[in-house]
Short mmCIF file of C-alpha atoms in Angstrom, two decimals:
data_model
loop_
_atom_site.label_atom_id
_atom_site.label_comp_id
_atom_site.label_asym_id
_atom_site.label_seq_id
_atom_site.Cartn_x
_atom_site.Cartn_y
_atom_site.Cartn_z
CA MET A 35 57.47 -50.96 -28.66
CA ASN A 36 54.13 -51.47 -26.97
CA ASP A 37 52.13 -48.53 -25.73
CA ASP A 38 53.13 -48.98 -22.11
CA GLY A 39 54.34 -46.63 -19.42
CA THR A 40 57.81 -48.10 -19.18
CA GLY A 41 59.13 -47.18 -22.59
CA GLY A 42 56.32 -47.29 -25.12
CA ARG A 43 54.36 -44.53 -26.76
CA GLY A 44 52.13 -44.06 -23.70
CA GLY A 45 55.07 -43.37 -21.40
CA ARG A 46 56.76 -41.05 -23.88
CA SER A 47 53.49 -39.19 -24.48
CA ALA A 48 52.95 -38.65 -20.76
CA ASN A 49 56.50 -37.39 -20.36
CA ARG A 50 56.00 -35.08 -23.32
CA LEU A 51 52.87 -33.55 -21.80
CA LEU A 52 54.58 -33.06 -18.43
CA GLY A 53 57.62 -31.60 -20.19
CA LEU A 54 55.44 -29.12 -22.06
CA ILE A 55 53.83 -27.95 -18.82
CA HIS A 56 57.29 -27.54 -17.28
CA THR A 57 58.62 -25.59 -20.26
CA HIS A 58 55.67 -23.20 -20.32
CA ARG A 59 54.94 -23.14 -16.57
CA ASP A 60 55.15 -19.33 -16.27
CA THR A 61 52.68 -18.65 -19.05
CA VAL A 62 50.49 -21.57 -17.89
CA ARG A 63 50.14 -19.81 -14.54
CA GLU A 64 49.56 -16.43 -16.15
CA ARG A 65 46.94 -17.68 -18.63
CA LEU A 66 45.08 -19.91 -16.18
CA GLY A 67 44.94 -17.33 -13.40
CA GLU A 68 45.67 -18.10 -9.76
CA GLU A 69 42.40 -19.93 -9.00
CA ARG A 70 42.69 -22.39 -11.87
CA TYR A 71 46.45 -22.67 -11.47
CA ALA A 72 45.89 -23.78 -7.86
CA VAL A 73 43.60 -26.53 -9.17
CA LEU A 74 46.36 -27.64 -11.58
CA VAL A 75 48.87 -27.82 -8.71
CA VAL A 76 46.52 -30.02 -6.68
CA ARG A 77 45.91 -32.27 -9.71
CA VAL A 78 49.66 -32.71 -10.27
CA GLU A 79 50.01 -33.43 -6.55
CA ALA A 80 47.40 -36.18 -6.93
CA LEU A 81 49.32 -37.59 -9.90
CA ALA A 82 52.56 -37.59 -7.92
CA ALA A 83 50.85 -39.59 -5.15
CA VAL A 84 49.79 -42.47 -7.44
CA ALA A 85 51.66 -45.74 -6.92
CA PRO A 86 53.76 -46.63 -9.99
CA ASP A 87 51.90 -49.94 -10.45
CA ASP A 88 48.41 -48.40 -10.18
CA GLU A 89 47.43 -48.21 -13.85
CA MET A 90 43.86 -47.05 -13.21
CA GLY A 91 44.98 -44.45 -10.67
CA TRP A 92 47.59 -43.14 -13.12
CA ARG A 93 45.01 -43.00 -15.90
CA ARG A 94 42.49 -41.03 -13.87
CA ALA A 95 45.00 -38.70 -12.21
CA LEU A 96 46.57 -37.87 -15.58
CA GLN A 97 43.11 -37.16 -16.94
CA GLY A 98 42.64 -34.80 -14.00
CA VAL A 99 45.76 -32.90 -15.02
CA ARG A 100 44.48 -32.69 -18.57
CA LEU A 101 41.09 -31.36 -17.40
CA ALA A 102 42.83 -28.70 -15.31
CA LEU A 103 44.65 -27.50 -18.44
CA LEU A 104 41.59 -27.25 -20.68
CA PRO A 105 40.76 -23.65 -19.62
CA LEU A 106 44.01 -22.48 -21.25
CA PRO A 107 43.44 -20.29 -24.34
CA PHE A 108 43.38 -22.31 -27.55
CA ASP A 109 46.51 -20.56 -28.84
CA HIS A 110 48.64 -21.55 -25.83
CA PRO A 111 51.31 -24.17 -26.74
CA VAL A 112 50.13 -26.60 -24.05
CA ARG A 113 46.48 -26.25 -25.07
CA VAL A 114 47.34 -26.66 -28.76
CA SER A 115 48.96 -30.02 -28.00
CA LEU A 116 46.45 -31.20 -25.41
CA ASP A 117 44.11 -33.21 -27.63
CA SER A 118 46.91 -35.57 -28.66
CA PHE A 119 47.23 -36.67 -25.01
CA ARG A 120 43.56 -37.55 -24.57
CA GLN A 121 44.13 -41.31 -24.75
CA VAL A 122 47.33 -41.43 -22.68
CA ALA A 123 46.56 -44.00 -20.02
CA ALA A 124 49.61 -46.19 -19.60
CA PRO A 125 51.12 -46.72 -16.12
CA PRO A 126 54.16 -44.59 -15.35
CA GLY A 127 57.71 -45.74 -15.81
CA PRO A 128 60.60 -44.40 -13.71
CA ALA A 129 61.07 -41.44 -16.06
CA SER A 130 57.42 -40.44 -15.74
CA VAL A 131 57.48 -40.66 -11.93
CA ALA A 132 60.60 -38.49 -11.76
CA GLU A 133 59.10 -36.01 -14.23
CA VAL A 134 55.91 -35.63 -12.16
CA ARG A 135 57.84 -35.00 -8.95
CA GLU A 136 60.11 -32.44 -10.59
CA LEU A 137 57.14 -30.71 -12.19
CA LEU A 138 55.29 -30.54 -8.86
CA ALA A 139 58.30 -28.90 -7.22
CA TRP A 140 58.43 -26.24 -9.95
CA LEU A 141 54.69 -25.59 -9.99
CA SER A 142 54.50 -25.30 -6.22
CA ALA A 143 57.21 -22.66 -6.06
CA PRO A 144 55.69 -19.21 -5.42
CA ALA A 145 55.76 -16.75 -8.28
CA ALA A 146 57.51 -13.45 -7.71
CA GLY A 147 55.14 -11.15 -5.86
CA ALA A 148 52.43 -13.81 -5.65
CA ALA A 149 51.11 -16.19 -3.02
CA ASP A 150 52.26 -19.76 -3.14
CA PRO A 151 49.62 -21.81 -5.01
CA GLY A 152 50.52 -24.73 -2.82
CA GLU A 153 48.35 -23.08 -0.19
CA ALA A 154 45.46 -24.71 -2.05
CA GLY A 155 46.92 -28.08 -1.07
CA ARG A 156 46.21 -30.05 2.03
CA ASP A 157 47.80 -27.96 4.78
CA GLY A 158 45.22 -25.43 5.92
CA HIS A 159 42.77 -26.64 3.27
CA PRO A 160 39.19 -25.40 3.86
CA LEU A 161 37.98 -29.01 3.80
CA LEU A 162 39.78 -29.59 7.07
CA ASP A 163 37.67 -26.91 8.79
CA ALA A 164 34.36 -27.68 7.11
CA PRO A 165 31.66 -29.42 9.21
CA SER A 166 31.66 -33.10 8.31
CA PHE A 167 30.05 -36.46 8.97
CA SER A 168 31.86 -39.61 9.97
CA ALA A 169 31.84 -42.57 7.61
CA ALA A 170 29.12 -44.22 9.72
CA GLN A 171 26.96 -41.08 9.68
CA ALA A 172 27.39 -40.73 5.92
CA ARG A 173 26.41 -44.38 5.48
CA ASP A 174 23.26 -43.85 7.56
CA ARG A 175 22.25 -40.87 5.44
CA CYS A 176 22.91 -42.70 2.20
CA GLY A 177 21.20 -45.90 3.31
CA GLY A 178 24.34 -47.83 2.46
CA PRO A 179 27.89 -47.18 1.31
CA PRO A 180 28.34 -43.50 0.37
CA PRO A 181 28.56 -42.94 -3.41
CA PRO A 182 32.16 -42.72 -4.65
CA GLU A 183 31.38 -39.29 -6.12
CA LEU A 184 31.15 -37.79 -2.63
CA ILE A 185 34.16 -35.88 -1.36
CA ARG A 186 35.83 -38.08 1.24
CA VAL A 187 38.50 -36.54 3.47
CA PRO A 188 40.87 -39.14 4.95
CA ASN A 189 41.74 -38.64 8.60
CA ALA A 190 44.23 -40.94 10.30
CA ARG A 191 42.84 -40.22 13.77
CA SER A 192 39.07 -40.04 13.31
CA GLY A 193 38.63 -41.99 10.08
CA ASP A 194 37.17 -40.79 6.80
CA ARG A 195 35.05 -37.64 6.92
CA TYR A 196 32.39 -36.45 4.48
CA PRO A 197 31.76 -32.65 4.31
CA GLN A 198 28.19 -31.92 5.40
CA PHE A 199 27.41 -29.46 2.62
CA GLN A 200 27.12 -32.43 0.26
CA PHE A 201 23.98 -33.68 2.03
CA GLY A 202 20.47 -32.23 2.03
CA ALA A 203 18.69 -31.23 5.21
CA ASP A 204 15.55 -33.25 4.38
CA GLY A 205 16.35 -36.90 4.86
CA GLY A 206 20.07 -36.30 4.65
CA LEU A 207 20.56 -37.79 1.18
CA PRO A 208 23.38 -36.35 -0.96
CA HIS A 209 22.38 -33.51 -3.25
CA ARG A 210 22.11 -34.88 -6.79
CA VAL A 211 23.78 -31.75 -8.13
CA VAL A 212 26.73 -32.34 -5.77
CA LEU A 213 27.21 -35.82 -7.20
CA GLU A 214 27.01 -34.43 -10.75
CA VAL A 215 29.49 -31.65 -10.09
CA ASN A 216 31.83 -33.96 -8.20
CA ARG A 217 31.90 -36.32 -11.17
CA LEU A 218 33.01 -33.40 -13.34
CA LEU A 219 35.68 -32.42 -10.82
CA LEU A 220 36.94 -36.02 -10.38
CA ALA A 221 36.35 -35.77 -6.64
CA ASP A 222 36.99 -39.49 -6.16
CA VAL A 223 40.52 -38.97 -7.50
CA ASP A 224 41.17 -35.48 -6.18
CA PRO A 225 38.92 -34.58 -3.20
CA TRP A 226 41.16 -31.63 -2.32
CA GLY A 227 40.74 -30.01 -5.72
CA ALA A 228 36.97 -30.57 -5.68
CA GLY A 229 36.79 -29.19 -2.14
CA THR A 230 38.70 -26.08 -3.22
CA TRP A 231 36.04 -25.44 -5.85
CA TRP A 232 33.08 -25.93 -3.50
CA LEU A 233 34.47 -23.90 -0.60
CA SER A 234 36.15 -20.99 -2.41
CA GLU A 235 34.64 -17.77 -3.69
CA ASN A 236 33.52 -18.21 -7.29
CA SER A 237 33.29 -14.99 -9.28
CA TRP A 238 31.18 -16.65 -12.00
CA LEU A 239 28.52 -17.64 -9.44
CA GLY A 240 28.92 -14.61 -7.20
CA GLY A 241 29.57 -16.59 -4.04
CA VAL A 242 30.88 -19.81 -2.51
CA PRO A 243 29.29 -22.76 -4.37
CA ALA A 244 28.63 -24.80 -1.21
CA SER A 245 26.65 -21.92 0.28
CA LEU A 246 24.60 -21.53 -2.91
CA LEU A 247 23.16 -25.06 -2.87
CA GLY A 248 19.37 -24.71 -2.96
CA ARG A 249 19.65 -21.00 -3.65
CA LEU A 250 20.79 -21.20 -7.25
CA PRO A 251 19.35 -23.51 -9.91
CA ASP A 252 21.32 -26.72 -10.16
CA HIS A 253 22.22 -26.03 -13.78
CA ARG A 254 24.10 -22.88 -12.72
CA LEU A 255 26.36 -24.90 -10.43
CA VAL A 256 26.90 -27.56 -13.07
CA GLY A 257 27.63 -24.84 -15.64
CA ALA A 258 30.23 -23.20 -13.42
CA ALA A 259 32.00 -26.52 -12.85
CA THR A 260 31.85 -27.29 -16.56
CA GLN A 261 33.37 -23.88 -17.30
CA LEU A 262 36.33 -24.72 -15.07
CA VAL A 263 36.81 -28.23 -16.46
CA GLU A 264 36.25 -27.49 -20.14
CA GLY A 265 37.08 -23.79 -20.35
CA GLU A 266 33.71 -23.01 -21.89
#
């Protein structure tokens, strides 16, 4: 069969990765820790939201799931198998779509004695309370269409919003380090996951990354994001 998402190797490989996460979900949560596990939940949520015929969206969202799993220890069963899924990019078939939705339901269930990681999702997300610019204001500051790397929060009533922390005070242009970090965090695919990183306490940096812009060297922020993505 061809390597397609409807029955070929690509579809079976995607299902196998999702099945592995499901099988080892308890130890995945334990070994990632709550902060990184919350990122994984948001990445799987983004995957579940992709239209079945959106091959590029499926490719990028699945890559986001893979990146969220990279911080697992190298001896964890999911991490051991992760490299074989690097090139999985086929669009989902019905089995893949069902597998993603079932996996999301399991991952979002609260662990015994722990907070529900789904709290890192959209309801009550810190991005919704963060000061933001309208799409027109962001365009004015960028001198044209805002770069796709910027976190864009959709709002049905007021239109797209762009969190203000992404822009500098002098001239209003986006911080270059924000664009670099957002590329690492796949903010164009998963703005909620990227926003969680920027607006949550980060023990590695000793503060909330958004509040440390201009106070820490750019390479420290990039290094912290790289640590999350690559597990370095």
